Amino acid sequence: MIRRSVPGYGQILGMLSLIAQRHLRHGAHVYDLGCSLGASGLALAGALAPDAFRYTGVDLSPAMVAQARQTFADECPAYAMQVEEADIRTLEYAPSGMIILNFTLQFLPAADRDALLTRLYAALEPGGVLILSEKTVDADERDNAWRVERYHDFKRANGYSDLEISQKRTALENVLVPDTLDALHGRLKQAGFPRSMTWFQYLNFASLIAFKEG
């Protein structure tokens, strides 16, 4: 479902292992926050050796956690993959070389986002990276309207009806509150990251990488 509703999701997953190969210390720990069914973990396991990393997925949904655990047991039993049911805002983080935050921050209350990013910066090892993928909003109202309209076209092309699109938009109103790209980079800088960049953008969806200096 997420591939049908998030433009570029497959490309983002495909780049995770390439980013890990370039930036992740061999054997380092990886967090996947809001891991859902574990797609990011499977992407890493599909391209990296079993001893290349240790993975912890975190999700609030017991059903998602159970399914992800079963998927990892079935698909990559040789890998050190665990999944925790927890709130990422209160989790005690272990030192990590890479933290993945794919389409998760946007569902937190705006007041909680900066505090979480600050904690994630502290958890990263020197030289570690944070991958932050989000739905975004454009500061220019006309540009934002165009991106939203083309996003709805994207969903229609992937089989969604106008009614489904409208219902989804209503369901997410005041639940998913997106930031602008500039605001996301500002949050990362405030959290302590000296450098961040937008490495991927497709309509009103983007993925950023933030670096912790070694």
XYZ file of C-alpha atoms in Angstrom:
214
model
C 0.000 0.000 0.000
C 2.734 2.475 0.906
C 4.388 2.047 -2.502
C 1.069 3.027 -4.098
C 0.620 6.084 -1.903
C 4.162 7.430 -1.293
C 5.976 8.564 -4.452
C 9.552 7.317 -4.553
C 9.236 4.957 -1.592
C 10.940 2.130 -3.448
C 13.833 4.377 -4.453
C 14.303 5.516 -0.860
C 14.444 1.915 0.339
C 16.846 1.005 -2.440
C 19.307 3.718 -1.413
C 19.442 2.748 2.262
C 21.954 -0.049 1.755
C 24.114 2.138 -0.505
C 24.149 4.859 2.135
C 24.968 2.247 4.779
C 27.835 0.879 2.695
C 29.304 4.360 2.480
C 28.676 5.661 6.017
C 27.953 2.778 8.417
C 30.812 1.356 10.457
C 31.005 -2.420 9.969
C 28.982 -4.140 12.671
C 27.362 -0.934 13.906
C 23.814 -0.723 15.204
C 20.918 0.625 13.117
C 17.594 1.939 14.424
C 14.489 1.961 12.235
C 11.927 4.129 14.020
C 8.322 3.611 13.068
C 9.464 0.471 11.284
C 5.975 -0.785 10.358
C 6.460 -4.188 8.676
C 10.244 -3.850 8.513
C 10.768 -2.855 4.882
C 13.897 -0.828 5.676
C 15.426 -3.732 7.587
C 14.720 -6.096 4.712
C 16.330 -3.642 2.303
C 19.498 -3.579 4.398
C 19.568 -7.350 4.833
C 19.057 -7.825 1.110
C 22.301 -6.050 0.285
C 24.607 -6.312 3.327
C 26.321 -9.264 4.966
C 24.872 -10.648 8.232
C 27.785 -9.273 10.258
C 27.645 -5.825 8.647
C 25.054 -4.381 11.029
C 22.697 -5.009 13.954
C 19.132 -3.800 13.530
C 16.402 -2.675 15.895
C 13.012 -1.758 14.521
C 10.644 0.174 16.770
C 6.885 0.569 16.354
C 3.887 1.336 18.564
C 1.585 -1.153 16.846
C 1.625 -4.660 18.387
C 0.358 -6.116 15.104
C 3.133 -4.439 13.102
C 5.755 -5.575 15.599
C 4.545 -9.173 15.493
C 4.470 -9.249 11.700
C 7.907 -7.654 11.366
C 9.414 -10.145 13.805
C 7.939 -13.038 11.841
C 9.111 -11.585 8.532
C 12.678 -11.215 9.764
C 12.663 -14.734 11.193
C 11.454 -16.095 7.865
C 13.432 -13.949 5.447
C 16.767 -13.243 7.144
C 17.321 -15.637 10.077
C 21.103 -15.204 9.948
C 20.856 -11.481 10.711
C 20.734 -9.777 14.115
C 17.267 -8.256 13.692
C 15.019 -7.345 16.601
C 11.790 -5.367 16.848
C 10.551 -3.510 19.919
C 7.081 -2.247 20.743
C 7.802 1.204 22.164
C 7.218 4.946 21.898
C 10.193 6.466 20.082
C 9.840 9.627 22.184
C 10.690 7.806 25.430
C 12.867 4.917 24.226
C 16.327 4.618 25.776
C 18.600 4.701 22.729
C 21.782 2.692 22.381
C 24.761 4.121 20.470
C 24.108 3.672 16.758
C 25.781 4.270 13.439
C 22.608 4.885 11.477
C 19.062 5.904 12.385
C 16.206 5.629 9.898
C 13.141 7.802 10.422
C 10.979 7.121 7.373
C 7.635 8.967 7.370
C 7.378 8.857 11.148
C 8.333 12.290 12.519
C 5.391 13.863 10.679
C 2.924 11.997 12.912
C 4.396 13.357 16.149
C 3.024 16.561 17.681
C 5.141 19.457 16.460
C 6.238 20.165 20.028
C 7.823 16.688 20.323
C 9.832 16.684 17.120
C 12.805 18.795 18.179
C 13.270 16.894 21.432
C 13.315 13.573 19.602
C 15.829 14.742 17.005
C 18.091 16.042 19.782
C 18.009 12.624 21.465
C 18.748 10.888 18.169
C 21.724 13.144 17.544
C 23.075 12.208 20.962
C 22.586 8.498 20.226
C 24.495 8.572 16.960
C 28.150 7.592 16.965
C 30.647 10.096 15.543
C 30.420 9.720 11.779
C 26.869 8.369 12.018
C 23.957 9.421 9.823
C 20.237 10.041 10.218
C 17.888 9.351 7.302
C 14.737 11.466 7.633
C 11.991 10.914 5.054
C 8.849 13.043 5.278
C 5.825 14.369 3.504
C 6.459 18.093 3.132
C 4.532 21.284 2.543
C 5.685 24.092 0.244
C 5.867 27.609 1.659
C 4.477 28.979 -1.616
C 0.737 28.275 -1.660
C 0.518 27.946 -5.445
C 3.490 25.590 -5.635
C 2.113 23.576 -2.749
C -1.296 23.297 -4.408
C 0.341 22.085 -7.634
C 2.346 19.418 -5.797
C -0.750 18.233 -3.926
C -2.786 18.064 -7.125
C -0.083 16.058 -8.891
C 0.179 13.793 -5.838
C -3.523 13.071 -6.136
C -2.949 12.322 -9.829
C -0.207 9.905 -8.757
C -2.609 8.127 -6.426
C -5.307 7.925 -9.099
C -2.773 6.399 -11.470
C -2.094 3.783 -8.805
C -5.729 2.759 -8.512
C -7.136 5.064 -5.819
C -10.604 6.493 -6.391
C -11.473 10.139 -5.754
C -13.529 9.009 -2.760
C -10.572 7.099 -1.288
C -8.288 10.069 -1.814
C -10.772 12.399 -0.114
C -11.339 10.027 2.796
C -7.600 9.594 3.347
C -7.037 13.337 3.277
C -9.794 13.858 5.851
C -8.473 11.062 8.075
C -4.984 12.578 8.146
C -6.073 16.166 8.713
C -4.570 17.420 11.993
C -2.907 13.991 12.419
C -0.158 14.333 9.831
C 1.149 17.900 10.052
C 4.041 18.326 7.603
C 6.962 20.737 7.769
C 8.583 22.633 4.932
C 11.973 21.379 3.801
C 13.578 24.484 5.286
C 11.899 23.771 8.618
C 13.166 20.183 8.595
C 16.725 21.319 7.957
C 16.273 23.891 10.716
C 15.134 21.207 13.147
C 18.172 19.074 12.301
C 20.539 21.989 12.811
C 18.918 22.863 16.133
C 19.291 19.227 17.213
C 23.051 19.471 16.723
C 23.649 18.231 13.186
C 26.236 20.461 11.539
C 25.250 19.350 8.049
C 22.135 18.020 6.357
C 21.013 17.780 2.767
C 17.959 16.806 0.767
C 19.102 13.831 -1.287
C 15.705 12.865 -2.729
C 12.472 14.661 -3.581
C 9.406 13.530 -5.488
C 6.469 15.974 -5.488
C 5.679 16.714 -1.813
C 7.760 13.863 -0.412
C 11.447 14.137 0.426
C 14.275 12.305 2.141
C 17.095 14.061 3.989
C 20.408 12.838 5.335
C 22.012 14.462 8.374
C 25.616 13.851 9.370
C 27.238 13.697 12.782
C 30.863 14.630 12.406
C 33.474 12.052 13.354
